[in-house]
């Protein structure tokens, strides 16, 4: 490898770097003169990358990278080399390697903060290592400033640039067909994409969701209202007809087409108003023998086939808690989304109460409970921290807490409130190891410690992984 003298390493230099490892966020790095240098493409250990050396936010980085030595991993390519998007950080690793590395990261982090014995179980594999996503959210934009409109994902490490993703292996063949159609269709309309800086333009996002087990697909096109009535009618008609003419595989059908309008300045996919162009607005998924209506904007785990393993783990931990008479227990399902965990658990427990921030998800949770003939699960809308007081006022106390917070974690303020229930056990489902660690430390201050945990790989090829932990209160 061509090496540079330490003193000559300066901004703009061309450098060749052998990759040492991937960090917990899936970013690859190597060392040059004992300095850690990150690269801005997806690569694996021992591969050699060539790029331009820069210093950004106190970090050393190589940009405009290309791989010049694949270290025998060339055949493991998961996504197009040039594209580098979709979060496919582990695209050069075999599935076994991915799982080992990701589980290893979690174990290392836990060992850093936990000084007692705990059980770290065998990692739970994703049912499918690719084509597993049940939701894809694309953006309209251009590949480079001034370029023509395209539909795709944001290029890795770029706020503005979009890359086309035909063939991305995170999505299945039906999603790809729909994506390709929409990408071509938008180009033919002659309408521009929404430009964030001057707030002008029409196309914003495309969201495709599916219910894996009932074979339903919802296509949701998100635009501004910057279009005349006549243009809108034509657009909607042709868009709908084009989608319905697609020949989908494996018995899947488009059961809903939605046109969402969003004139908000925020970059999030927000619905200010909607028109249903075809069929149903909601999807209905079936897991654990229960039906779940999912509205276009409510949370649902993105890997449907592995979700039973994740929730199954919660159920197993619950059933195996010593001295918990589960049939007599009141369970709090906090951060409950569409009420999936609460309803699955309700078959075992006496009562289940859920709290969820998104009112539409709560509406669906209660509707789903009715649909499934479940009478002992109730969901309320609001912030967990605030809404717990309502249960207190009604004299409702949990025997066990199940927490499945968003990436931000549970947080100190809410934990301080939760520990007052003095439950012997807490089950914590985490999608973000960083906030899991801070929350575990906080729970630790109140006498709770992790007794066992399991990582469940819901997101192959990406750096993300779910962790299910069982906490127990011990006597000081
Ligand atoms: C990881 S999801 C879990 C959802 C559900 N348990 C499931 O598996 O489908 C986290 C949920 O927490 C909700 N949420 C975020 N912040 C919240 C808060 N402060 N209070 C209540 N719910 C919140 C989100 O809307 C989201 O539905």
XYZ file of C-alpha atoms and ligand atoms in Angstrom:
503
model
C 0.000 0.000 0.000
C 1.295 3.441 -0.928
C 1.952 5.272 2.313
C 2.338 8.924 3.010
C 4.606 10.517 5.531
C 2.754 11.745 8.606
C 3.936 15.283 8.097
C 2.758 15.288 4.471
C -0.833 14.198 5.250
C -2.924 17.238 4.546
C -6.365 18.182 3.260
C -6.806 17.128 -0.369
C -4.171 14.383 -0.351
C -4.916 11.124 -2.135
C -4.619 8.320 0.392
C -4.886 4.544 0.290
C -6.270 3.036 3.462
C -6.721 -0.565 4.611
C -9.993 -0.942 6.506
C -9.664 -2.181 10.077
C -13.291 -2.497 11.102
C -16.832 -1.067 11.177
C -17.970 0.902 14.228
C -21.351 0.469 15.965
C -22.955 2.847 13.473
C -21.640 0.706 10.605
C -19.035 3.291 9.526
C -15.822 1.783 8.193
C -12.458 3.054 9.362
C -8.760 2.369 9.130
C -5.650 3.818 10.702
C -2.934 6.009 9.264
C -0.087 6.880 11.604
C -2.325 5.855 14.539
C -5.009 8.294 13.436
C -8.459 6.838 12.946
C -9.732 7.708 9.467
C -13.324 7.065 8.363
C -14.311 6.369 4.752
C -17.597 7.520 3.255
C -18.542 4.321 1.409
C -19.648 0.873 2.516
C -16.648 -1.431 2.772
C -15.431 -4.361 4.828
C -12.350 -5.079 6.908
C -9.117 -5.679 4.952
C -10.488 -4.032 1.825
C -8.370 -1.129 0.590
C -9.934 2.189 -0.274
C -8.489 5.149 -2.121
C -9.885 8.615 -1.430
C -9.223 12.254 -0.691
C -8.173 13.103 2.844
C -10.224 15.763 4.704
C -10.854 16.794 8.293
C -14.509 17.271 9.195
C -15.925 18.107 12.580
C -12.714 17.067 14.338
C -12.765 13.692 12.476
C -10.425 12.485 9.752
C -12.212 11.229 6.669
C -11.636 10.038 3.119
C -14.111 11.310 0.519
C -14.623 10.454 -3.173
C -13.620 6.914 -2.262
C -13.262 3.854 -4.442
C -12.349 0.326 -3.453
C -9.041 -0.724 -4.969
C -8.682 -4.102 -3.241
C -11.795 -6.147 -2.464
C -9.913 -8.599 -0.196
C -11.718 -11.553 -1.735
C -15.171 -10.218 -0.900
C -16.199 -9.041 -4.347
C -18.903 -11.671 -4.711
C -20.720 -10.643 -1.570
C -21.876 -7.348 -3.039
C -25.370 -6.578 -1.856
C -25.914 -3.263 -3.566
C -24.510 -1.416 -6.557
C -20.971 -0.241 -5.738
C -21.385 3.168 -7.295
C -24.594 3.856 -5.468
C -23.667 3.451 -1.827
C -27.011 4.120 -0.248
C -29.887 2.438 1.527
C -27.781 1.983 4.643
C -26.271 -1.248 3.300
C -23.138 -0.881 5.456
C -22.594 -4.650 5.729
C -23.038 -5.404 2.052
C -19.676 -7.165 1.721
C -20.203 -9.427 4.724
C -21.885 -12.830 4.756
C -25.024 -12.939 6.864
C -23.272 -14.973 9.596
C -20.488 -12.391 9.771
C -22.966 -9.504 9.990
C -24.791 -11.127 12.857
C -21.619 -11.936 14.744
C -20.245 -8.395 14.373
C -23.511 -6.643 15.282
C -24.169 -8.902 18.283
C -20.520 -8.409 19.303
C -20.975 -4.628 19.305
C -23.964 -4.907 21.636
C -22.187 -7.341 23.969
C -19.156 -5.049 24.140
C -21.310 -2.029 24.972
C -23.214 -3.969 27.634
C -20.011 -5.311 29.186
C -18.716 -1.763 29.407
C -21.547 -0.682 31.706
C -22.664 -3.931 33.388
C -20.460 -5.368 36.099
C -22.603 -8.330 37.183
C -23.384 -11.663 35.492
C -26.119 -11.636 32.877
C -27.180 -14.004 30.122
C -26.416 -12.907 26.574
C -28.412 -15.283 24.391
C -27.631 -16.546 20.885
C -28.542 -13.816 18.364
C -31.895 -14.336 16.649
C -31.542 -14.410 12.860
C -33.711 -12.539 10.410
C -36.001 -14.965 8.563
C -34.760 -13.444 5.298
C -31.326 -11.823 4.905
C -32.477 -9.641 2.002
C -35.632 -8.198 0.392
C -37.164 -8.013 3.843
C -38.458 -4.428 4.173
C -42.237 -3.937 4.326
C -41.899 -0.170 3.982
C -39.761 2.007 1.705
C -39.797 5.778 1.758
C -38.277 7.423 -1.328
C -37.585 11.074 -2.126
C -37.868 13.017 -5.352
C -34.923 15.228 -6.238
C -31.927 15.186 -8.538
C -28.604 13.375 -8.618
C -26.713 16.661 -8.701
C -27.648 20.318 -8.617
C -29.553 21.353 -11.751
C -30.017 17.736 -12.940
C -33.335 16.228 -14.066
C -35.911 14.879 -11.603
C -35.391 11.355 -10.289
C -36.880 9.223 -7.536
C -34.633 7.400 -5.088
C -32.890 7.538 -1.741
C -30.556 10.144 -0.334
C -26.982 9.398 -1.255
C -24.895 8.302 1.688
C -23.696 11.328 3.678
C -25.545 13.756 1.412
C -28.423 16.033 2.328
C -29.379 16.983 -1.229
C -28.237 14.330 -3.710
C -30.622 11.530 -4.609
C -29.585 8.209 -6.157
C -31.783 5.881 -8.163
C -32.197 2.485 -6.512
C -33.465 0.057 -9.157
C -32.538 -3.388 -7.812
C -31.793 -2.387 -4.218
C -31.895 -5.676 -2.340
C -33.539 -4.307 0.778
C -36.835 -4.286 -1.127
C -38.640 -7.132 -2.846
C -39.356 -7.475 -6.574
C -42.875 -6.008 -6.298
C -41.583 -2.917 -4.513
C -38.925 -2.616 -7.209
C -41.539 -2.798 -9.972
C -43.619 -0.082 -8.310
C -40.544 2.043 -7.668
C -39.369 1.760 -11.304
C -42.854 2.634 -12.588
C -43.106 5.716 -10.338
C -39.606 6.881 -11.227
C -40.388 6.714 -14.955
C -43.871 8.158 -14.474
C -42.701 11.255 -12.609
C -40.174 12.046 -15.334
C -42.876 11.862 -18.029
C -45.266 14.243 -16.257
C -42.944 17.222 -16.715
C -43.650 18.373 -13.137
C -40.665 19.324 -11.026
C -39.726 18.052 -7.577
C -40.179 20.221 -4.489
C -37.111 22.417 -3.952
C -36.575 22.843 -0.250
C -34.881 26.215 -0.340
C -37.406 28.145 -2.437
C -40.435 25.926 -1.608
C -41.387 25.461 -5.228
C -42.189 22.192 -6.964
C -44.668 19.302 -6.900
C -43.220 15.829 -6.178
C -41.940 15.126 -2.649
C -42.000 11.449 -1.589
C -43.209 8.002 -2.446
C -44.024 5.579 0.358
C -44.706 1.913 -0.377
C -45.918 -0.364 2.438
C -47.063 -3.952 2.446
C -48.760 -6.424 4.704
C -46.569 -9.474 4.105
C -48.990 -12.170 5.251
C -52.179 -10.791 3.696
C -50.355 -9.769 0.499
C -51.646 -6.203 0.469
C -49.704 -3.198 -0.835
C -50.335 0.498 -0.250
C -48.774 3.106 -2.550
C -48.715 6.632 -1.179
C -47.505 9.499 -3.375
C -46.719 12.682 -1.461
C -46.770 16.019 -3.289
C -47.394 19.694 -2.679
C -50.627 21.305 -3.856
C -48.732 23.315 -6.493
C -50.745 22.004 -9.444
C -53.980 23.075 -11.168
C -57.216 21.121 -10.626
C -57.167 19.812 -14.183
C -53.528 18.761 -14.019
C -54.222 17.048 -10.716
C -57.130 15.042 -12.111
C -55.082 13.839 -15.085
C -52.103 13.054 -12.919
C -54.182 11.044 -10.429
C -55.983 9.098 -13.157
C -52.821 8.127 -15.038
C -50.900 7.356 -11.873
C -53.643 5.044 -10.618
C -54.150 3.284 -13.951
C -50.410 2.782 -14.415
C -50.014 1.243 -10.973
C -53.005 -1.053 -11.296
C -51.714 -2.333 -14.649
C -48.502 -3.615 -13.027
C -48.085 -7.364 -12.936
C -47.120 -8.204 -9.356
C -45.644 -11.496 -8.080
C -46.562 -13.987 -5.349
C -50.249 -13.071 -5.199
C -49.616 -9.534 -3.929
C -52.122 -6.853 -4.900
C -52.158 -3.096 -4.654
C -55.079 -2.636 -2.259
C -54.713 1.102 -1.778
C -53.395 4.138 -3.642
C -53.171 7.371 -1.720
C -52.337 10.903 -2.812
C -51.056 12.844 0.208
C -50.649 16.614 0.072
C -47.888 18.234 2.078
C -47.000 21.922 1.766
C -45.117 21.917 5.058
C -41.552 23.286 5.097
C -40.388 20.303 7.152
C -38.635 17.478 5.378
C -40.700 14.819 7.120
C -43.446 12.939 5.317
C -46.481 14.720 6.715
C -50.112 14.425 5.643
C -51.898 17.794 5.538
C -54.721 16.327 3.436
C -55.262 13.186 1.382
C -57.258 11.727 -1.481
C -57.754 7.984 -1.708
C -57.275 7.245 -5.411
C -58.043 3.557 -5.092
C -59.137 0.945 -2.547
C -58.392 1.098 1.166
C -56.265 3.562 3.106
C -55.233 0.972 5.740
C -53.373 -2.299 5.435
C -54.347 -5.322 7.503
C -51.494 -7.549 8.660
C -51.783 -10.873 10.483
C -49.263 -11.957 13.102
C -49.593 -14.391 16.002
C -53.056 -15.205 14.660
C -54.172 -11.599 15.293
C -55.230 -8.980 12.773
C -53.621 -5.537 12.800
C -54.976 -2.640 10.815
C -52.095 -0.333 10.012
C -52.755 3.243 8.944
C -50.393 4.892 6.421
C -48.598 6.892 9.084
C -48.461 4.577 12.074
C -45.400 2.629 13.138
C -45.105 -1.045 12.280
C -41.917 -3.105 12.497
C -40.278 -3.117 9.051
C -39.369 -6.806 8.840
C -42.727 -8.621 8.986
C -41.338 -12.148 8.800
C -39.021 -11.639 11.773
C -41.454 -9.652 13.882
C -42.936 -12.828 15.398
C -39.455 -13.719 16.660
C -39.070 -10.289 18.269
C -42.445 -10.288 19.977
C -42.022 -14.024 20.696
C -38.957 -13.128 22.750
C -41.006 -10.628 24.771
C -43.610 -13.309 25.379
C -41.007 -15.886 26.428
C -39.391 -13.495 28.912
C -42.791 -12.653 30.317
C -43.786 -16.282 30.743
C -40.501 -17.236 32.340
C -40.469 -14.564 35.032
C -40.362 -16.336 38.347
C -43.201 -15.647 40.782
C -45.174 -13.575 38.284
C -48.712 -14.879 38.120
C -49.163 -13.712 34.592
C -52.891 -14.519 34.411
C -53.474 -12.178 37.332
C -51.067 -9.492 36.120
C -51.656 -5.962 34.882
C -49.209 -5.164 32.089
C -48.266 -1.695 30.856
C -47.297 -1.672 27.157
C -45.586 1.698 26.859
C -44.806 3.288 23.468
C -47.398 0.879 22.115
C -47.707 1.901 18.431
C -50.646 0.038 16.904
C -50.845 -2.086 20.047
C -49.104 -5.164 18.698
C -47.171 -6.202 21.812
C -50.083 -5.359 24.132
C -52.537 -7.469 22.195
C -50.206 -10.437 21.884
C -49.563 -10.291 25.634
C -53.244 -9.804 26.462
C -53.887 -13.495 25.804
C -51.775 -14.297 28.885
C -52.393 -11.308 31.162
C -55.369 -10.098 33.184
C -55.270 -6.512 31.896
C -53.093 -4.597 29.450
C -52.828 -0.814 29.205
C -50.940 0.880 26.407
C -49.778 4.459 25.839
C -48.763 5.814 22.437
C -48.071 9.338 21.180
C -49.663 9.088 17.702
C -53.474 9.352 18.084
C -54.124 7.560 14.794
C -52.032 4.580 15.925
C -54.011 4.451 19.190
C -57.287 4.564 17.307
C -56.076 1.608 15.271
C -54.843 -0.201 18.400
C -58.295 -0.022 19.992
C -59.980 -0.894 16.702
C -57.628 -3.862 16.330
C -58.389 -5.062 19.846
C -62.090 -5.079 18.945
C -61.382 -6.797 15.628
C -59.508 -9.511 17.524
C -62.187 -9.804 20.169
C -59.785 -8.725 22.902
C -61.532 -7.111 25.850
C -58.684 -6.761 28.321
C -56.396 -4.391 26.353
C -56.882 -0.612 26.337
C -54.769 1.989 24.606
C -54.629 5.704 25.233
C -53.069 8.528 23.248
C -50.411 10.834 24.633
C -46.920 11.179 25.978
C -45.964 8.295 28.279
C -44.568 10.691 30.876
C -47.811 12.672 31.100
C -50.361 9.921 30.599
C -49.071 7.636 33.349
C -50.692 10.063 35.815
C -54.137 9.216 34.432
C -53.629 5.560 35.308
C -52.415 6.581 38.762
C -55.542 8.695 39.270
C -57.694 5.699 38.328
C -55.804 3.487 40.758
C -54.334 1.320 37.977
C -50.930 -0.119 38.882
C -48.808 -2.462 36.761
C -47.249 -5.744 37.875
C -44.874 -5.550 34.944
C -43.739 -2.925 32.446
C -42.990 -3.545 28.780
C -41.116 -0.677 27.129
C -40.548 -0.337 23.375
C -39.397 3.276 23.014
C -38.367 5.103 19.825
C -34.677 5.683 19.057
C -34.561 8.502 21.619
C -35.031 5.904 24.392
C -37.190 6.176 27.523
C -35.261 9.063 29.098
C -34.363 10.001 32.634
C -37.567 11.901 33.436
C -39.874 9.033 32.480
C -37.655 6.398 34.115
C -37.818 8.310 37.401
C -41.591 8.034 37.180
C -41.668 4.386 36.077
C -39.502 3.107 38.939
C -42.085 4.375 41.423
C -44.317 1.455 40.406
C -41.672 -0.745 42.007
C -42.403 -3.661 39.649
C -40.056 -6.599 40.137
C -39.391 -6.846 36.388
C -39.255 -4.695 33.282
C -38.984 -5.903 29.683
C -37.171 -3.414 27.472
C -37.239 -3.635 23.647
C -34.648 -1.316 22.128
C -33.913 -0.210 18.563
C -30.999 2.007 19.596
C -28.100 0.565 21.635
C -26.862 4.033 22.577
C -30.044 5.064 24.398
C -30.462 1.521 25.740
C -27.135 1.894 27.559
C -28.030 5.280 29.097
C -31.471 4.000 30.114
C -29.985 0.825 31.636
C -27.569 2.930 33.665
C -30.440 5.093 34.895
C -32.556 2.044 35.806
C -29.435 0.703 37.561
C -29.435 3.704 39.886
C -32.877 2.586 41.068
C -31.825 -1.010 41.670
C -32.765 -2.624 38.349
C -30.267 -4.825 36.566
C -30.264 -6.684 33.297
C -30.602 -10.410 33.901
C -30.842 -11.653 30.325
C -31.021 -10.231 26.854
C -31.210 -11.221 23.252
C -30.413 -9.430 20.004
C -32.944 -9.913 17.206
C -31.788 -8.996 13.724
C -34.679 -7.139 12.166
C -32.437 -5.183 9.780
C -29.881 -7.344 7.910
C -27.113 -5.537 5.997
C -27.718 -2.318 7.954
C -25.980 -1.495 11.254
C -29.295 -1.606 13.118
C -30.421 -4.383 15.452
C -33.114 -4.834 18.113
C -32.305 -5.828 21.674
C -34.797 -7.381 24.090
C -33.746 -7.234 27.715
C -35.234 -8.509 30.955
C -34.520 -6.288 33.961
C -35.019 -7.303 37.559
C -35.076 -5.268 40.724
C -32.600 -6.482 43.298
C -32.253 -5.625 46.964
C -29.467 -3.240 47.793
C -40.341 1.491 18.440
S -42.001 2.030 18.250
C -42.816 0.723 19.104
C -44.237 0.484 18.680
C -44.865 -0.822 19.085
N -44.452 -1.337 20.351
C -44.668 -1.849 18.007
O -43.846 -2.759 18.154
O -45.344 -1.738 16.972
C -42.044 3.389 19.325
C -43.378 4.080 19.412
O -43.289 5.079 20.414
C -44.096 6.182 20.044
N -43.639 7.322 20.861
C -42.562 8.117 20.669
N -42.419 8.983 21.686
C -43.430 8.738 22.562
C -43.825 9.303 23.808
N -43.144 10.293 24.360
N -44.909 8.811 24.421
C -45.619 7.800 23.850
N -45.281 7.214 22.678
C -44.213 7.668 22.039
C -43.881 6.269 18.544
O -44.937 6.957 17.916
C -43.818 4.792 18.148
O -45.084 4.308 17.772
